Short mmCIF file of C-alpha atoms in Angstrom, two decimals:
data_model
loop_
_atom_site.label_atom_id
_atom_site.label_comp_id
_atom_site.label_asym_id
_atom_site.label_seq_id
_atom_site.Cartn_x
_atom_site.Cartn_y
_atom_site.Cartn_z
CA MET A 508 -59.08 -15.46 -23.61
CA ASN A 509 -56.70 -12.37 -24.14
CA ARG A 510 -53.61 -13.04 -22.04
CA ARG A 511 -52.46 -9.49 -22.21
CA LYS A 512 -55.82 -8.46 -20.53
CA ALA A 513 -55.76 -11.05 -18.01
CA ILE A 514 -52.24 -10.11 -16.92
CA ARG A 515 -52.96 -6.45 -16.88
CA ASN A 516 -56.23 -7.17 -14.61
CA LEU A 517 -54.01 -9.30 -12.52
CA ALA A 518 -51.44 -6.56 -11.99
CA ILE A 519 -54.23 -3.98 -11.06
CA VAL A 520 -55.80 -6.32 -8.50
CA SER A 521 -52.35 -7.27 -7.13
CA GLY A 522 -51.59 -3.59 -6.59
CA GLY A 523 -54.82 -2.86 -5.24
CA LEU A 524 -54.31 -5.66 -2.70
CA ILE A 525 -51.04 -4.57 -1.63
CA THR A 526 -51.95 -0.89 -0.93
CA LEU A 527 -55.40 -1.79 0.68
CA PRO A 528 -54.11 -2.30 4.17
CA GLN A 529 -52.42 1.31 4.07
CA TRP A 530 -55.65 2.82 2.61
CA ILE A 531 -57.62 1.43 5.60
CA VAL A 532 -55.04 2.40 8.26
CA SER A 533 -55.00 5.93 6.78
CA CYS A 534 -58.89 6.25 6.92
CA GLY A 535 -58.80 5.47 10.65
CA VAL A 536 -55.86 8.14 11.44
CA SER A 537 -57.08 11.41 12.94
CA ASP A 538 -55.19 14.70 12.74
CA THR A 539 -54.37 14.54 16.57
CA THR A 540 -52.38 11.38 16.14
CA ILE A 541 -50.29 12.48 13.29
CA HIS A 542 -49.52 15.95 14.34
CA GLN A 543 -45.73 16.57 14.89
CA THR A 544 -45.56 18.79 17.98
CA SER A 545 -42.77 21.13 18.66
CA PHE A 546 -43.37 20.41 22.36
CA SER A 547 -41.13 18.31 24.52
CA ILE A 548 -42.76 15.37 26.40
CA GLY A 549 -42.05 17.41 29.53
CA GLU A 550 -43.74 20.43 28.03
CA GLN A 551 -46.71 18.42 26.92
CA GLU A 552 -47.20 16.95 30.57
CA ILE A 553 -47.08 20.67 32.03
CA LEU A 554 -49.51 21.84 29.42
CA ALA A 555 -51.85 18.94 30.02
CA SER A 556 -51.52 19.77 33.86
CA ILE A 557 -52.37 23.46 33.04
CA THR A 558 -55.51 22.52 31.27
CA ASP A 559 -56.55 20.15 34.09
CA THR A 560 -56.06 22.69 36.72
CA ILE A 561 -58.09 25.26 34.62
CA ILE A 562 -60.98 23.00 33.92
CA PRO A 563 -60.75 19.74 36.19
CA ALA A 564 -62.89 16.89 35.61
CA GLY A 565 -64.85 16.87 38.80
CA ASN A 566 -68.42 15.60 38.58
CA SER A 567 -68.57 16.02 34.85
CA ILE A 568 -65.99 16.02 31.99
CA GLY A 569 -62.80 18.03 32.12
CA ALA A 570 -60.26 19.53 29.69
CA LEU A 571 -58.29 16.65 29.42
CA LEU A 572 -61.08 14.14 28.42
CA VAL A 573 -62.10 16.12 25.46
CA GLY A 574 -58.44 16.70 24.41
CA VAL A 575 -57.78 20.24 25.06
CA ASP A 576 -54.00 19.83 25.65
CA LYS A 577 -53.66 18.44 22.20
CA PHE A 578 -55.76 21.08 20.84
CA LEU A 579 -53.58 23.83 22.51
CA GLN A 580 -50.24 21.95 21.21
CA LYS A 581 -51.68 22.25 17.50
CA LEU A 582 -53.11 25.78 17.97
CA ILE A 583 -49.84 27.28 19.36
CA ASP A 584 -47.65 25.29 16.83
CA ASP A 585 -49.97 26.20 13.63
CA CYS A 586 -51.50 29.42 14.60
CA TYR A 587 -49.40 31.68 16.57
CA GLU A 588 -46.14 33.64 15.58
CA LYS A 589 -42.73 32.30 16.73
CA ASP A 590 -42.43 34.81 19.54
CA VAL A 591 -45.63 33.48 21.03
CA GLN A 592 -44.38 30.09 20.84
CA ASP A 593 -41.03 30.83 22.33
CA ASN A 594 -42.87 32.68 25.29
CA VAL A 595 -45.15 29.69 25.92
CA LYS A 596 -42.16 27.49 25.98
CA THR A 597 -40.08 29.66 28.21
CA GLN A 598 -43.10 30.26 30.70
CA LEU A 599 -43.81 26.57 30.58
CA ASN A 600 -39.93 25.75 31.80
CA ALA A 601 -40.30 28.77 34.48
CA LEU A 602 -43.60 27.18 35.84
CA GLU A 603 -41.71 23.88 36.15
CA ASN A 604 -38.74 25.63 37.73
CA SER A 605 -41.20 27.56 40.16
CA ALA A 606 -42.88 24.49 41.17
CA LYS A 607 -39.68 22.68 42.00
CA ALA A 608 -38.41 25.74 44.11
CA ILE A 609 -41.69 26.43 45.97
CA ASN A 610 -43.15 22.91 46.32
CA LYS A 611 -39.94 20.80 45.91
CA LYS A 612 -41.60 18.60 43.10
CA PRO A 613 -42.33 19.11 39.40
CA PHE A 614 -45.55 20.76 38.41
CA VAL A 615 -47.31 17.86 37.18
CA ASP A 616 -46.89 16.00 40.52
CA CYS A 617 -48.18 19.05 42.49
CA THR A 618 -51.65 18.92 44.07
CA PRO A 619 -54.37 20.86 42.20
CA SER A 620 -54.45 23.57 44.78
CA GLN A 621 -50.67 24.17 44.46
CA ARG A 622 -50.73 24.15 40.62
CA GLN A 623 -53.60 26.58 41.02
CA GLU A 624 -51.68 28.90 43.37
CA LEU A 625 -48.70 28.77 40.88
CA LEU A 626 -50.98 29.82 37.89
CA LEU A 627 -52.80 32.54 39.83
CA LYS A 628 -49.32 34.00 40.55
CA LEU A 629 -48.86 34.30 36.72
CA SER A 630 -52.17 35.89 36.35
CA THR A 631 -51.16 38.92 38.62
CA SER A 632 -47.72 38.99 37.59
CA ALA A 633 -46.14 42.30 36.76
CA LYS A 634 -44.12 40.73 33.94
CA LYS A 635 -45.95 40.87 30.64
CA GLU A 636 -44.72 37.67 29.36
CA GLU A 637 -46.09 35.82 32.40
CA LYS A 638 -49.43 37.56 32.23
CA ASP A 639 -49.66 37.09 28.58
CA PHE A 640 -48.74 33.31 28.86
CA PHE A 641 -51.58 32.83 31.47
CA ASP A 642 -54.18 34.83 29.53
CA LEU A 643 -53.38 32.88 26.42
CA LEU A 644 -53.59 29.39 28.00
CA LYS A 645 -56.50 30.24 30.04
CA SER A 646 -58.71 31.86 27.12
CA GLU A 647 -57.64 28.91 24.62
CA THR A 648 -58.41 26.16 26.95
CA ILE A 649 -61.97 27.63 27.87
CA ARG A 650 -62.66 27.99 23.97
CA GLY A 651 -60.94 24.64 23.42
CA PHE A 652 -63.25 23.13 25.79
CA ASN A 653 -66.64 24.85 24.84
CA THR A 654 -66.11 24.04 21.20
CA SER A 655 -65.28 20.46 21.53
CA GLN A 656 -67.62 18.00 20.00
CA LYS A 657 -68.50 16.30 23.36
CA VAL A 658 -69.36 19.46 25.21
CA MET A 659 -71.18 21.04 22.13
CA GLN A 660 -73.62 18.15 21.40
CA GLU A 661 -73.79 16.72 25.18
CA TYR A 662 -73.87 19.78 27.30
CA LEU A 663 -74.59 22.68 25.20
CA GLY A 664 -77.29 21.01 23.04
CA TYR A 665 -75.60 21.98 19.76
CA LYS A 666 -77.21 20.90 16.51
CA VAL A 667 -75.77 21.15 13.13
CA ALA A 668 -79.01 21.86 11.85
CA PRO A 669 -81.32 23.51 14.34
CA GLY A 670 -85.05 22.86 14.05
CA HIS A 671 -86.70 20.17 12.08
CA TYR A 672 -87.80 20.81 8.48
CA TYR A 673 -91.06 19.49 7.46
CA GLY A 674 -91.29 19.38 3.76
CA CYS A 675 -94.69 18.28 3.09
CA VAL A 676 -97.26 20.62 4.90
CA ASP A 677 -100.56 21.44 3.82
CA VAL A 678 -100.93 25.12 3.24
CA LYS A 679 -104.66 26.46 3.61
CA SER A 680 -105.36 29.48 1.56
CA ALA A 681 -108.50 31.78 1.80
CA ASP A 682 -110.59 32.50 -1.17
CA HIS A 683 -110.70 36.18 -1.86
CA ALA A 684 -113.64 36.35 -4.17
#
C-alpha cells in the first residue's frame, strides 16, 4: 500500500469531518436569522407592535405569525435610502414618546385600540414625515403579509405552476380526403 496516498486520503477525510458540522449548521440557517439589523431592540418591538396593530391575529393568522416585522426590518435596512431609514427610526421614537405621554405606558404595552388610535393620528397628520412613515409601514406591512408563503399558499391558493400538464394525451385528427 502507498503510504503517501493513505496519508493524503486520511488528511482529506479528517478535514471533511472537521468542517462537516459547520456545513450542516449553515444549511439550516435562514436569511432572517443572520440578518444584522440596524434597529435597536426597542425599535424592533415597536415595529412588531405596529405590524400586529395593522394586521392582528384574530381568528386567522396575523402579521407577526408570518414574520412581517422581520421583513420590514430587512426591507427598510436594505432597500430604502438613508433619509427614509432615519425618518422611520425618528418616527418610531416619536411614537413611543407619544404613547408614554398620552397613555402613560410604552407603545408595546398599550391596548390594541390605544395603539390603533396613535397610528390613526399619524395617518391624518399634517406633518409630511409622520404621514410618510405611516403610509410606508402600512403599505409594506400589507405587501409583506400578502406575499408571505403561508398566506400565498394557504389562503390565496397560489401554486408555483398553475394548472396541470398532461403530457400524453391522445389527439384525434380528422381525415380530410
